[in-house]
Structure formats: structure tokens, C-alpha cells
mmCIF file of C-alpha atoms in Angstrom:
data_model
loop_
_atom_site.group_PDB
_atom_site.id
_atom_site.type_symbol
_atom_site.label_atom_id
_atom_site.label_comp_id
_atom_site.label_asym_id
_atom_site.label_seq_id
_atom_site.Cartn_x
_atom_site.Cartn_y
_atom_site.Cartn_z
ATOM 1 C CA MET A 13 0.047 -0.082 -0.048
ATOM 2 C CA THR A 14 2.628 2.371 1.036
ATOM 3 C CA GLU A 15 6.117 2.134 2.283
ATOM 4 C CA GLN A 16 4.816 2.208 5.769
ATOM 5 C CA THR A 17 2.647 -0.819 5.639
ATOM 6 C CA ASP A 18 2.994 -4.272 4.188
ATOM 7 C CA ILE A 19 -0.508 -4.305 2.614
ATOM 8 C CA ARG A 20 -0.322 -4.117 -1.181
ATOM 9 C CA TRP A 21 -3.035 -3.500 -3.884
ATOM 10 C CA ARG A 22 -2.152 -5.903 -6.645
ATOM 11 C CA SER A 23 -3.724 -3.870 -9.294
ATOM 12 C CA GLU A 24 -4.829 -0.318 -10.316
ATOM 13 C CA LYS A 25 -8.323 -1.623 -10.742
ATOM 14 C CA LEU A 26 -10.830 -1.294 -7.777
ATOM 15 C CA THR A 27 -12.280 -4.737 -8.194
ATOM 16 C CA ARG A 28 -9.764 -6.514 -5.667
ATOM 17 C CA VAL A 29 -9.590 -5.018 -2.121
ATOM 18 C CA PRO A 30 -6.916 -6.619 0.212
ATOM 19 C CA TYR A 31 -8.686 -7.941 3.380
ATOM 20 C CA GLY A 32 -5.472 -6.695 5.264
ATOM 21 C CA LEU A 33 -6.940 -3.192 4.974
ATOM 22 C CA TYR A 34 -9.576 -4.075 7.616
ATOM 23 C CA ALA A 35 -7.268 -5.411 10.269
ATOM 24 C CA ASP A 36 -3.834 -3.943 10.056
ATOM 25 C CA SER A 37 -2.844 -1.358 12.867
ATOM 26 C CA ASP A 38 -0.378 0.589 10.504
ATOM 27 C CA VAL A 39 -3.144 1.227 8.026
ATOM 28 C CA PHE A 40 -5.478 2.267 10.810
ATOM 29 C CA ALA A 41 -2.916 4.829 11.972
ATOM 30 C CA LEU A 42 -2.391 6.324 8.694
ATOM 31 C CA GLU A 43 -6.109 6.579 7.970
ATOM 32 C CA GLN A 44 -6.327 8.916 11.091
ATOM 33 C CA SER A 45 -3.753 11.313 9.584
ATOM 34 C CA ARG A 46 -4.260 11.062 5.908
ATOM 35 C CA ILE A 47 -8.050 10.742 5.832
ATOM 36 C CA PHE A 48 -9.660 12.033 9.066
ATOM 37 C CA ARG A 49 -7.195 14.702 9.785
ATOM 38 C CA GLY A 50 -6.396 15.161 6.088
ATOM 39 C CA PRO A 51 -8.200 17.030 3.226
ATOM 40 C CA THR A 52 -11.685 15.921 4.136
ATOM 41 C CA TRP A 53 -14.809 17.421 5.482
ATOM 42 C CA ASN A 54 -15.946 15.476 8.485
ATOM 43 C CA TYR A 55 -19.718 15.605 9.763
ATOM 44 C CA LEU A 56 -19.749 16.993 13.342
ATOM 45 C CA CYS A 57 -23.551 17.795 14.156
ATOM 46 C CA LEU A 58 -26.595 19.635 13.107
ATOM 47 C CA GLU A 59 -26.945 23.286 13.391
ATOM 48 C CA ALA A 60 -30.362 22.464 15.062
ATOM 49 C CA GLU A 61 -28.329 20.955 17.948
ATOM 50 C CA LEU A 62 -26.746 24.365 18.634
ATOM 51 C CA PRO A 63 -29.795 26.508 18.734
ATOM 52 C CA ALA A 64 -28.281 29.484 20.833
ATOM 53 C CA ALA A 65 -25.035 31.023 22.115
ATOM 54 C CA GLY A 66 -23.369 28.665 24.566
ATOM 55 C CA CYS A 67 -24.761 25.409 23.231
ATOM 56 C CA TYR A 68 -22.022 22.830 22.546
ATOM 57 C CA ARG A 69 -21.819 19.250 21.607
ATOM 58 C CA THR A 70 -18.816 16.819 21.909
ATOM 59 C CA THR A 71 -17.979 14.467 18.960
ATOM 60 C CA PHE A 72 -14.946 13.049 17.075
ATOM 61 C CA VAL A 73 -13.000 13.438 13.741
ATOM 62 C CA GLY A 74 -11.834 10.032 13.387
ATOM 63 C CA GLU A 75 -10.222 9.241 16.737
ATOM 64 C CA THR A 76 -9.859 12.804 17.580
ATOM 65 C CA PRO A 77 -12.210 14.336 20.275
ATOM 66 C CA VAL A 78 -13.798 17.604 19.254
ATOM 67 C CA VAL A 79 -16.043 20.171 20.818
ATOM 68 C CA VAL A 80 -18.487 22.120 18.606
ATOM 69 C CA THR A 81 -19.928 25.495 20.083
ATOM 70 C CA ARG A 82 -22.144 28.466 19.045
ATOM 71 C CA ASP A 83 -20.773 31.740 20.293
ATOM 72 C CA ASP A 84 -22.314 35.054 20.982
ATOM 73 C CA ASP A 85 -21.793 36.092 17.305
ATOM 74 C CA GLY A 86 -24.073 33.230 16.099
ATOM 75 C CA GLU A 87 -21.111 31.341 14.236
ATOM 76 C CA VAL A 88 -20.215 27.810 14.916
ATOM 77 C CA TYR A 89 -16.693 26.958 16.069
ATOM 78 C CA ALA A 90 -14.911 23.550 16.726
ATOM 79 C CA PHE A 91 -11.723 22.807 18.463
ATOM 80 C CA GLU A 92 -9.915 19.678 19.664
ATOM 81 C CA ASN A 93 -11.197 18.473 23.013
ATOM 82 C CA ARG A 94 -7.805 18.247 24.533
ATOM 83 C CA CYS A 95 -6.335 20.551 27.295
ATOM 84 C CA ALA A 96 -3.008 22.227 26.197
ATOM 85 C CA HIS A 97 -1.583 21.427 29.578
ATOM 86 C CA ARG A 98 -1.498 17.707 30.031
ATOM 87 C CA GLY A 99 -3.708 16.480 27.487
ATOM 88 C CA ALA A 100 -6.843 15.780 29.464
ATOM 89 C CA LEU A 101 -10.413 16.201 27.817
ATOM 90 C CA ILE A 102 -11.682 19.829 28.268
ATOM 91 C CA VAL A 103 -15.335 18.924 28.149
ATOM 92 C CA LEU A 104 -16.787 15.583 29.470
ATOM 93 C CA ASP A 105 -20.441 15.964 28.823
ATOM 94 C CA LYS A 106 -21.987 15.079 25.369
ATOM 95 C CA ALA A 107 -23.949 18.341 25.263
ATOM 96 C CA GLY A 108 -24.943 21.490 27.134
ATOM 97 C CA VAL A 109 -24.780 25.102 27.508
ATOM 98 C CA LYS A 110 -21.956 26.881 29.012
ATOM 99 C CA ARG A 111 -20.255 30.249 29.013
ATOM 100 C CA ASN A 112 -16.766 28.898 29.122
ATOM 101 C CA PHE A 113 -15.005 25.613 29.696
ATOM 102 C CA GLN A 114 -12.548 24.415 32.390
ATOM 103 C CA CYS A 115 -10.401 21.331 32.359
ATOM 104 C CA VAL A 116 -11.242 19.318 35.476
ATOM 105 C CA TYR A 117 -7.595 18.237 35.949
ATOM 106 C CA HIS A 118 -5.675 21.479 36.576
ATOM 107 C CA ALA A 119 -8.602 24.066 35.965
ATOM 108 C CA TRP A 120 -7.281 25.642 32.746
ATOM 109 C CA GLY A 121 -9.948 27.554 31.135
ATOM 110 C CA TYR A 122 -11.066 27.934 27.536
ATOM 111 C CA ASN A 123 -13.754 30.151 25.797
ATOM 112 C CA ARG A 124 -16.197 28.778 23.249
ATOM 113 C CA ARG A 125 -13.659 29.070 20.359
ATOM 114 C CA GLY A 126 -11.113 27.019 22.142
ATOM 115 C CA ASP A 127 -8.834 29.846 23.233
ATOM 116 C CA LEU A 128 -6.889 29.380 26.458
ATOM 117 C CA THR A 129 -8.158 32.171 28.672
ATOM 118 C CA GLY A 130 -6.998 31.167 32.081
ATOM 119 C CA VAL A 131 -4.394 29.089 34.026
ATOM 120 C CA ALA A 132 -5.058 28.428 37.784
ATOM 121 C CA PHE A 133 -2.126 29.909 39.905
ATOM 122 C CA GLU A 134 -0.460 31.175 36.739
ATOM 123 C CA ARG A 135 1.516 33.536 38.904
ATOM 124 C CA GLY A 136 2.203 30.825 41.503
ATOM 125 C CA VAL A 137 1.144 31.081 45.214
ATOM 126 C CA ARG A 138 2.407 33.704 47.617
ATOM 127 C CA GLY A 139 5.281 34.445 45.200
ATOM 128 C CA LYS A 140 6.292 30.732 44.667
ATOM 129 C CA GLY A 141 5.723 28.675 41.496
ATOM 130 C CA GLY A 142 3.508 29.585 38.551
ATOM 131 C CA MET A 143 4.291 29.808 34.991
ATOM 132 C CA PRO A 144 7.388 31.334 33.494
ATOM 133 C CA ALA A 145 7.124 35.011 32.801
ATOM 134 C CA ASP A 146 7.260 34.493 28.951
ATOM 135 C CA PHE A 147 4.258 32.039 29.153
ATOM 136 C CA SER A 148 1.611 33.145 26.546
ATOM 137 C CA LYS A 149 -1.835 31.886 26.760
ATOM 138 C CA GLN A 150 -2.375 32.851 23.162
ATOM 139 C CA GLN A 151 0.059 30.326 21.924
ATOM 140 C CA HIS A 152 -1.503 27.464 23.832
ATOM 141 C CA GLY A 153 -5.237 27.273 22.699
ATOM 142 C CA SER A 154 -6.601 24.245 21.551
ATOM 143 C CA ARG A 155 -6.144 23.312 17.992
ATOM 144 C CA LYS A 156 -9.044 24.758 15.715
ATOM 145 C CA LEU A 157 -11.004 23.198 12.977
ATOM 146 C CA ARG A 158 -12.279 24.756 9.911
ATOM 147 C CA ILE A 159 -16.055 24.952 9.902
ATOM 148 C CA ALA A 160 -18.459 24.441 6.810
ATOM 149 C CA ARG A 161 -22.125 24.566 7.117
ATOM 150 C CA TYR A 162 -24.488 23.227 4.412
ATOM 151 C CA CYS A 163 -28.348 22.819 4.609
ATOM 152 C CA GLY A 164 -28.295 22.704 8.526
ATOM 153 C CA LEU A 165 -25.238 20.227 8.669
ATOM 154 C CA VAL A 166 -22.140 21.149 10.292
ATOM 155 C CA PHE A 167 -18.835 19.802 8.970
ATOM 156 C CA GLY A 168 -15.201 20.355 10.218
ATOM 157 C CA SER A 169 -11.847 19.916 8.885
ATOM 158 C CA PHE A 170 -8.229 20.207 10.144
ATOM 159 C CA ASP A 171 -6.965 21.027 6.413
ATOM 160 C CA GLU A 172 -6.678 24.610 5.916
ATOM 161 C CA ASN A 173 -6.626 24.190 2.086
ATOM 162 C CA LEU A 174 -9.585 22.114 1.703
ATOM 163 C CA PRO A 175 -11.990 23.644 -1.022
ATOM 164 C CA SER A 176 -15.452 24.740 0.235
ATOM 165 C CA ILE A 177 -18.096 22.293 1.146
ATOM 166 C CA GLU A 178 -20.004 22.852 -2.048
ATOM 167 C CA ASP A 179 -16.989 22.194 -4.274
ATOM 168 C CA TYR A 180 -16.103 19.220 -1.971
ATOM 169 C CA LEU A 181 -19.751 17.606 -2.329
ATOM 170 C CA GLY A 182 -20.342 18.568 -6.012
ATOM 171 C CA PRO A 183 -23.780 19.620 -7.449
ATOM 172 C CA GLU A 184 -25.397 16.354 -7.669
ATOM 173 C CA ILE A 185 -24.720 15.396 -3.903
ATOM 174 C CA CYS A 186 -25.566 19.195 -2.951
ATOM 175 C CA GLN A 187 -28.812 18.946 -4.691
ATOM 176 C CA ARG A 188 -29.735 15.453 -3.154
ATOM 177 C CA ILE A 189 -28.850 16.740 0.393
ATOM 178 C CA LYS A 190 -31.076 19.978 -0.280
ATOM 179 C CA ARG A 191 -33.930 17.570 -1.377
ATOM 180 C CA VAL A 192 -34.083 16.276 2.228
ATOM 181 C CA LEU A 193 -32.775 18.988 4.329
ATOM 182 C CA GLY A 194 -34.020 21.969 2.318
ATOM 183 C CA LYS A 195 -36.292 23.245 5.280
ATOM 184 C CA PRO A 196 -35.656 23.498 9.242
ATOM 185 C CA VAL A 197 -35.506 20.182 11.048
ATOM 186 C CA GLU A 198 -35.503 19.114 14.777
ATOM 187 C CA VAL A 199 -34.150 16.066 16.426
ATOM 188 C CA ILE A 200 -36.689 13.607 17.411
ATOM 189 C CA GLY A 201 -34.574 10.852 18.501
ATOM 190 C CA ARG A 202 -31.024 9.550 18.904
ATOM 191 C CA PHE A 203 -28.974 6.752 19.994
ATOM 192 C CA THR A 204 -25.362 5.107 19.573
ATOM 193 C CA GLN A 205 -24.784 1.652 18.362
ATOM 194 C CA ALA A 206 -21.592 -0.444 18.680
ATOM 195 C CA LEU A 207 -20.403 -2.406 15.716
ATOM 196 C CA PRO A 208 -17.931 -5.217 16.018
ATOM 197 C CA ASN A 209 -15.983 -4.389 12.857
ATOM 198 C CA ASN A 210 -13.606 -2.034 11.070
ATOM 199 C CA TRP A 211 -15.299 1.329 10.114
ATOM 200 C CA LYS A 212 -14.729 0.732 6.322
ATOM 201 C CA LEU A 213 -16.906 -2.235 6.429
ATOM 202 C CA TYR A 214 -19.968 -0.311 7.554
ATOM 203 C CA VAL A 215 -19.229 2.441 4.990
ATOM 204 C CA GLU A 216 -19.035 -0.214 2.214
ATOM 205 C CA ASN A 217 -22.296 -1.533 3.380
ATOM 206 C CA VAL A 218 -24.016 1.894 3.240
ATOM 207 C CA LYS A 219 -22.713 2.177 -0.330
ATOM 208 C CA ASP A 220 -23.731 -1.228 -1.367
ATOM 209 C CA SER A 221 -27.140 -1.140 -3.028
ATOM 210 C CA TYR A 222 -26.680 -4.603 -4.246
ATOM 211 C CA HIS A 223 -27.017 -6.344 -0.707
ATOM 212 C CA ALA A 224 -30.121 -4.405 0.514
ATOM 213 C CA SER A 225 -32.769 -6.565 -0.965
ATOM 214 C CA LEU A 226 -30.812 -9.756 -0.379
ATOM 215 C CA LEU A 227 -29.724 -9.463 3.169
ATOM 216 C CA HIS A 228 -32.857 -7.607 4.418
ATOM 217 C CA LEU A 229 -36.002 -9.742 4.291
ATOM 218 C CA PHE A 230 -38.325 -6.747 5.335
ATOM 219 C CA PHE A 231 -37.376 -4.841 2.112
ATOM 220 C CA THR A 232 -38.519 -7.395 -0.240
ATOM 221 C CA THR A 233 -41.214 -8.878 1.822
ATOM 222 C CA PHE A 234 -43.253 -5.544 2.108
ATOM 223 C CA ASN A 235 -41.908 -4.367 -1.283
ATOM 224 C CA LEU A 236 -40.002 -1.321 -0.057
ATOM 225 C CA ASN A 237 -36.807 -2.029 -2.038
ATOM 226 C CA ARG A 238 -36.161 -4.569 -4.725
ATOM 227 C CA LEU A 239 -33.462 -4.463 -7.451
ATOM 228 C CA SER A 240 -36.324 -4.707 -9.925
ATOM 229 C CA GLN A 241 -37.777 -1.399 -8.910
ATOM 230 C CA GLN A 242 -36.909 1.933 -10.810
ATOM 231 C CA GLY A 243 -33.819 3.647 -9.204
ATOM 232 C CA GLY A 244 -30.092 4.115 -9.689
ATOM 233 C CA VAL A 245 -26.804 5.023 -8.089
ATOM 234 C CA ILE A 246 -25.113 8.478 -8.227
ATOM 235 C CA VAL A 247 -21.226 8.382 -7.748
ATOM 236 C CA ASP A 248 -19.509 11.773 -7.730
ATOM 237 C CA ASP A 249 -16.356 12.517 -9.565
ATOM 238 C CA SER A 250 -14.201 11.689 -6.506
ATOM 239 C CA GLY A 251 -15.849 8.501 -5.964
ATOM 240 C CA GLY A 252 -16.151 9.235 -2.373
ATOM 241 C CA HIS A 253 -19.816 10.432 -2.149
ATOM 242 C CA HIS A 254 -22.851 8.510 -3.420
ATOM 243 C CA VAL A 255 -26.628 8.323 -3.510
ATOM 244 C CA SER A 256 -28.638 5.284 -3.957
ATOM 245 C CA TYR A 257 -32.290 5.809 -4.615
ATOM 246 C CA SER A 258 -35.567 3.772 -5.529
ATOM 247 C CA MET A 259 -39.144 4.161 -6.019
ATOM 248 C CA ILE A 260 -41.854 1.746 -4.743
ATOM 249 C CA ASP A 261 -43.374 0.134 -7.675
ATOM 250 C CA PRO A 262 -46.345 -2.529 -6.961
ATOM 251 C CA GLN A 263 -45.349 -4.096 -10.391
ATOM 252 C CA ALA A 264 -41.963 -4.892 -9.140
ATOM 253 C CA ALA A 265 -43.446 -7.095 -6.407
ATOM 254 C CA LYS A 266 -44.633 -9.443 -9.248
ATOM 255 C CA ASP A 267 -41.059 -9.807 -10.669
ATOM 256 C CA ALA A 268 -40.087 -13.497 -10.221
ATOM 257 C CA SER A 269 -36.344 -12.875 -10.085
ATOM 258 C CA TYR A 270 -36.019 -13.440 -6.346
ATOM 259 C CA LYS A 271 -38.024 -16.524 -6.356
ATOM 260 C CA GLU A 272 -36.216 -18.053 -9.241
ATOM 261 C CA GLN A 273 -33.016 -17.847 -7.584
ATOM 262 C CA GLY A 274 -34.268 -19.348 -4.261
ATOM 263 C CA LEU A 275 -33.240 -16.278 -2.281
ATOM 264 C CA ARG A 276 -33.742 -16.146 1.439
ATOM 265 C CA SER A 277 -35.126 -12.617 1.193
ATOM 266 C CA ASP A 278 -38.296 -13.855 -0.891
ATOM 267 C CA THR A 279 -40.891 -14.965 1.697
ATOM 268 C CA ASP A 280 -44.458 -15.052 2.141
ATOM 269 C CA ARG A 281 -44.163 -16.114 5.763
ATOM 270 C CA LEU A 282 -43.812 -12.748 7.412
ATOM 271 C CA HIS A 283 -46.656 -10.295 8.444
ATOM 272 C CA LEU A 284 -47.008 -7.206 10.499
ATOM 273 C CA GLN A 285 -49.373 -7.174 13.435
ATOM 274 C CA ASP A 286 -49.659 -3.485 12.869
ATOM 275 C CA PRO A 287 -49.495 -2.568 9.295
ATOM 276 C CA SER A 288 -49.919 1.277 10.123
ATOM 277 C CA LEU A 289 -46.059 1.023 10.521
ATOM 278 C CA LEU A 290 -45.814 1.424 6.701
ATOM 279 C CA GLN A 291 -48.706 3.891 6.302
ATOM 280 C CA GLY A 292 -46.838 7.005 5.569
ATOM 281 C CA PHE A 293 -47.568 10.136 3.421
ATOM 282 C CA ASP A 294 -46.237 11.611 0.287
ATOM 283 C CA GLU A 295 -43.815 14.417 1.066
ATOM 284 C CA PHE A 296 -41.531 14.649 -1.999
ATOM 285 C CA ASP A 297 -42.602 15.389 -5.494
ATOM 286 C CA ASP A 298 -40.125 13.161 -7.292
ATOM 287 C CA GLY A 299 -41.698 9.740 -6.240
ATOM 288 C CA ILE A 300 -38.454 8.631 -4.516
ATOM 289 C CA THR A 301 -39.214 6.526 -1.531
ATOM 290 C CA LEU A 302 -35.898 5.570 -0.503
ATOM 291 C CA GLN A 303 -32.632 7.503 -0.719
ATOM 292 C CA ILE A 304 -29.324 6.629 1.081
ATOM 293 C CA LEU A 305 -26.741 9.345 0.677
ATOM 294 C CA SER A 306 -23.097 9.352 1.885
ATOM 295 C CA VAL A 307 -20.285 11.994 2.131
ATOM 296 C CA PHE A 308 -16.750 10.545 2.476
ATOM 297 C CA PRO A 309 -15.440 9.549 4.911
ATOM 298 C CA GLY A 310 -18.330 8.861 7.429
ATOM 299 C CA PHE A 311 -21.529 10.681 6.952
ATOM 300 C CA VAL A 312 -24.946 9.188 5.909
ATOM 301 C CA LEU A 313 -28.237 11.018 5.211
ATOM 302 C CA GLN A 314 -31.357 8.614 5.191
ATOM 303 C CA GLN A 315 -34.818 8.821 3.751
ATOM 304 C CA ILE A 316 -36.630 5.646 3.865
ATOM 305 C CA ARG A 317 -40.310 6.472 3.356
ATOM 306 C CA ASN A 318 -40.862 9.189 5.946
ATOM 307 C CA CYS A 319 -38.044 8.200 8.259
ATOM 308 C CA LEU A 320 -35.294 10.660 8.140
ATOM 309 C CA ALA A 321 -31.942 10.336 9.907
ATOM 310 C CA VAL A 322 -28.324 11.258 9.726
ATOM 311 C CA ARG A 323 -25.641 8.698 10.880
ATOM 312 C CA GLN A 324 -22.134 9.399 11.818
ATOM 313 C CA VAL A 325 -19.550 6.639 11.393
ATOM 314 C CA LEU A 326 -16.630 6.835 13.885
ATOM 315 C CA PRO A 327 -13.629 4.381 14.104
ATOM 316 C CA LYS A 328 -12.982 3.163 17.666
ATOM 317 C CA GLY A 329 -10.204 0.599 16.805
ATOM 318 C CA LEU A 330 -9.384 -1.740 14.091
ATOM 319 C CA GLY A 331 -12.437 -4.151 14.726
ATOM 320 C CA ARG A 332 -14.767 -1.509 16.451
ATOM 321 C CA THR A 333 -16.948 1.234 15.140
ATOM 322 C CA GLU A 334 -19.504 3.633 16.810
ATOM 323 C CA LEU A 335 -22.480 4.523 14.811
ATOM 324 C CA ASN A 336 -24.345 7.595 15.983
ATOM 325 C CA TRP A 337 -27.987 7.761 14.727
ATOM 326 C CA THR A 338 -29.966 10.974 14.848
ATOM 327 C CA TYR A 339 -33.622 10.735 13.777
ATOM 328 C CA LEU A 340 -35.100 14.062 12.231
ATOM 329 C CA GLY A 341 -38.479 15.706 11.740
ATOM 330 C CA TYR A 342 -39.444 18.980 10.169
ATOM 331 C CA THR A 343 -40.234 21.835 12.459
ATOM 332 C CA ASP A 344 -43.691 22.153 10.591
ATOM 333 C CA ASP A 345 -44.578 18.561 10.961
ATOM 334 C CA THR A 346 -48.200 18.075 11.834
ATOM 335 C CA GLU A 347 -49.004 15.653 14.855
ATOM 336 C CA GLN A 348 -49.940 13.013 12.343
ATOM 337 C CA GLN A 349 -46.850 13.219 10.314
ATOM 338 C CA ARG A 350 -44.644 13.255 13.330
ATOM 339 C CA THR A 351 -46.496 10.062 14.646
ATOM 340 C CA ALA A 352 -45.732 8.308 11.253
ATOM 341 C CA ARG A 353 -42.081 9.250 11.464
ATOM 342 C CA LEU A 354 -41.757 8.038 15.003
ATOM 343 C CA LYS A 355 -43.391 4.845 14.016
ATOM 344 C CA GLN A 356 -41.201 4.283 10.920
ATOM 345 C CA SER A 357 -38.044 4.929 13.135
ATOM 346 C CA ASN A 358 -38.585 1.160 13.970
ATOM 347 C CA LEU A 359 -37.433 0.341 10.432
ATOM 348 C CA VAL A 360 -33.672 1.244 11.301
ATOM 349 C CA GLY A 361 -31.209 1.047 13.934
ATOM 350 C CA PRO A 362 -29.770 -1.851 15.924
ATOM 351 C CA ALA A 363 -33.198 -3.726 16.212
ATOM 352 C CA GLY A 364 -34.641 -2.004 13.180
ATOM 353 C CA PHE A 365 -36.787 -4.357 10.944
ATOM 354 C CA ILE A 366 -34.603 -3.413 8.076
ATOM 355 C CA SER A 367 -31.243 -2.676 9.213
ATOM 356 C CA MET A 368 -30.843 -5.036 12.313
ATOM 357 C CA GLU A 369 -28.892 -7.352 10.028
ATOM 358 C CA ASP A 370 -26.441 -4.481 9.056
ATOM 359 C CA GLY A 371 -25.241 -4.549 12.737
ATOM 360 C CA ALA A 372 -24.157 -8.111 12.512
ATOM 361 C CA VAL A 373 -23.005 -8.705 8.933
ATOM 362 C CA GLY A 374 -19.870 -6.481 9.491
ATOM 363 C CA GLY A 375 -18.865 -8.558 12.204
ATOM 364 C CA PHE A 376 -19.230 -11.616 10.103
ATOM 365 C CA VAL A 377 -16.818 -10.221 7.642
ATOM 366 C CA GLN A 378 -14.386 -8.992 10.287
ATOM 367 C CA ARG A 379 -14.364 -12.661 11.772
ATOM 368 C CA GLY A 380 -14.209 -14.257 8.251
ATOM 369 C CA ILE A 381 -11.038 -12.524 7.036
ATOM 370 C CA LEU A 382 -8.999 -13.676 9.996
ATOM 371 C CA GLY A 383 -5.909 -15.514 8.578
ATOM 372 C CA ALA A 384 -6.775 -14.180 5.037
ATOM 373 C CA HIS A 385 -4.756 -10.864 5.089
ATOM 374 C CA ASP A 386 -3.017 -11.695 1.991
ATOM 375 C CA ARG A 387 -6.299 -12.567 0.138
ATOM 376 C CA GLN A 388 -8.731 -10.043 -1.721
ATOM 377 C CA ALA A 389 -12.465 -9.149 -1.825
ATOM 378 C CA VAL A 390 -14.015 -9.311 -5.446
ATOM 379 C CA LEU A 391 -15.981 -6.209 -6.533
ATOM 380 C CA GLU A 392 -17.099 -7.052 -9.890
ATOM 381 C CA MET A 393 -20.985 -6.430 -9.867
ATOM 382 C CA GLY A 394 -21.653 -4.031 -12.455
ATOM 383 C CA GLY A 395 -18.171 -3.928 -13.829
ATOM 384 C CA ASP A 396 -15.300 -2.336 -12.820
ATOM 385 C CA ALA A 397 -15.922 1.389 -12.936
ATOM 386 C CA ALA A 398 -16.629 3.875 -10.101
ATOM 387 C CA ALA A 399 -19.416 5.966 -12.049
ATOM 388 C CA SER A 400 -23.129 6.673 -11.701
ATOM 389 C CA SER A 401 -25.578 3.770 -12.647
ATOM 390 C CA ASP A 402 -29.017 3.675 -13.557
ATOM 391 C CA GLY A 403 -29.401 0.278 -12.007
ATOM 392 C CA ARG A 404 -28.693 -0.957 -8.512
ATOM 393 C CA ALA A 405 -27.377 -4.479 -9.043
ATOM 394 C CA THR A 406 -23.844 -3.106 -8.999
ATOM 395 C CA GLU A 407 -21.017 -2.380 -6.511
ATOM 396 C CA THR A 408 -19.977 0.827 -8.298
ATOM 397 C CA SER A 409 -20.275 3.140 -5.270
ATOM 398 C CA VAL A 410 -18.316 0.723 -3.206
ATOM 399 C CA ARG A 411 -15.605 0.932 -5.690
ATOM 400 C CA GLY A 412 -16.001 4.689 -5.677
ATOM 401 C CA PHE A 413 -15.188 4.645 -1.884
ATOM 402 C CA TRP A 414 -11.966 2.825 -2.558
ATOM 403 C CA LYS A 415 -11.173 5.163 -5.327
ATOM 404 C CA ALA A 416 -11.144 8.221 -2.927
ATOM 405 C CA TYR A 417 -9.536 6.143 -0.174
ATOM 406 C CA ARG A 418 -6.574 5.230 -2.316
ATOM 407 C CA LYS A 419 -6.076 8.563 -3.547
ATOM 408 C CA LEU A 420 -5.750 9.902 -0.029
ATOM 409 C CA MET A 421 -3.784 6.931 1.350
ATOM 410 C CA GLY A 422 -1.115 7.217 -1.373
ATOM 411 C CA SER A 423 -1.811 3.616 -2.553
#
């Protein structure tokens, strides 16, 4: 892969992915510096989660802990959640409202922009001890991130030369984000899911439109997502961002393709005790009933019927990933619309009727590749390109991920 690891790509093509990339500590360390702290925009939070001055949230960019705040000027700021003194976390809570922050270890103080504003006993006690006379608080603030905001999403980057968020996303991805987040939203639920696998396996899963109606019985049983439905995949020029979309089509349910191949996802044995779970409402004028969008490296925007959510993928070790889910509703939802969204929230998440399997299948891969670091995955569905497609029986957006990944990792 590079001179710093012993993982090698055997071809310039994107159809063979070395299994060693999911379980090598040198690769994991390089990803932190070249991807997460490199030239990428990383999702931090929603603007709706910082409604007023003093509001803050703690999050991560890769493994790096970060604080995101809104200051009195109305702007959003982000800085590394690490005290310049001895490296302790500055902020311990996940969210709250504060005028300023103070490290619990030695009481060094910081403002909402991450500037060091106070050092306990800076001049010593009774003329003894204290910091050197030439110590400058201005030189010891927390490391700052650049901030970009788009459609209520807050992104951060440690790279000062990164293009604007609009240029980073490209026009097609921007349009698809605006389609869902084109009016004010509010948080209606959240939770964190622990995944027993490398972060890249979950990102691949999100981009893999081919697996959805094969792994998830609920999709095919209730005709929410079949590869025979009208839809497609959008892959941006970098390869790193994608959209998979489809439309419910009653005729697709009559397609015999699944039954002819004897697939486990084709069954008539499952029924809902409460069919109102799927009784939603039309709110988009394009007929699209499912849209999954990803932004490299670890952001996901979801619309499944009326269930709207953002997901944040955070690496927590070679074989551990944290997945943060935030359910959304529009601020102008009626009571009936909000009820429908809350019911449909049961479709996704760790125990969701649809995505329950996604929480397990990454672990199956992580366990399956043990002892196979010199072998490769095969990504040939739909060809060898990383480009948009008018069909979804393809791995084109998974190959797109590896296109963007290899460019940043220098492989």
C-alpha cells in the first residue's frame, strides 16, 4: 500500500480489495492522519443541535475528540477536546450550555472558540511557583478546525487548504442533500450503536445497493426495496460520495427474479401485526421512497419512506466502530406526520426491522477474514468502474469509496 505498511494493492483496478486493510494497525494509524485529519470534511453535528449561544456538543473526527459550539456572534466553532496542559479532555459531557469551559484536571480555562483564557495559579502562590514570565496563553489554545455549514449540517476539517463544502460535495450530492434538508429540522430521537467491525466495512455496507434486498427480508417482503424497482446510483467524480435511490413499484413485487433464484429474502411467511407502521404520506414530489446518501469519509443521510435520519460513522479501533444515529422531523410537521415518522423509526437502528442485519454482517466479515490478510475481496458486480448507474445490481459506489480512499492514502 505504502512504504509504511505491508498491505499491497495488486492492481490499479478497484475490483480487488486486500482484506488486510480492515485489520492492520499501521493502516488504521495512517487513516487517522491522511483521511480524518487530512483533506476531508467530517460531519460534526446539526445546526439544530446548537440553537443558541453557549450550546455545545462533543464529537469526534476519526479518533480525535472535538468540541463544537455556538458563540455570541451566532457562528459555529470547533476545537480539539484536549487541554494544552496535560492532554486531558476539556469537556466531559456530550452536550449542554456553557459560558466557557474549564479542564477538570488543573482548571485551565477556555472560551467557546477554544482559546486558552485562564491558568490556575498562573503567577504561583504567595510568590512561589507559577508559569514562566514569558508564558503566552495565546500560543496554547486548543487546535481549531475549519467549519463548513450546508443545509443545516455542520462539517469540520483540520486542513486549511480544503475547497469549500459545495465544491467538495459537487452539484449532484448538494442537490440530493437539499432535497431532504431543504427546510428546518429538529431532532426527534438519537442513539449510539456499537459495531464489531472496522469502520470501512460499515461505510461499504451503506454504499452497497446490491446487498439491500438480499440481506434484508423486510425490504423485499413488504416491497420497500427490490432491485427490480426503478432507481439508480449516483457516484460523484471523486468516488467518495454517493446516492442510492429507488421508488416503490407494485409491479416490481410481481417480478419473479428473487423466487427463481431461491433467495432467502423472498418469503411470504412474514406479516405485520400493525400494518400502520408502513402507512406514511407523500412529501417529496419526485416519487423517490428511499434515498441513502453518503459523504466521504463517514456521513450518511437517510430517507426511507418518511423516516429521516443522519448517521455518523466513527472508528474506535481496528475491529470496533461507533455509529451515531439522529432521527429528524421537520419543524412544521403535523401531529399525524410526526407520529408516522416515529413509527417508521422502528425500521432502522440496532433492532430495526430493516437494518438489524447490518449491525451483525460487518462482524461476520471481520471474523471471516482472520488469517486471510493476503487474500482479496471481489468487487465486480456491475463492472469495474466507479461511476453513476441507472441500475442498482452493482457495486459501483463501493468501488467509488476505494477510489477516494486510495487517492488519500497514497496507494
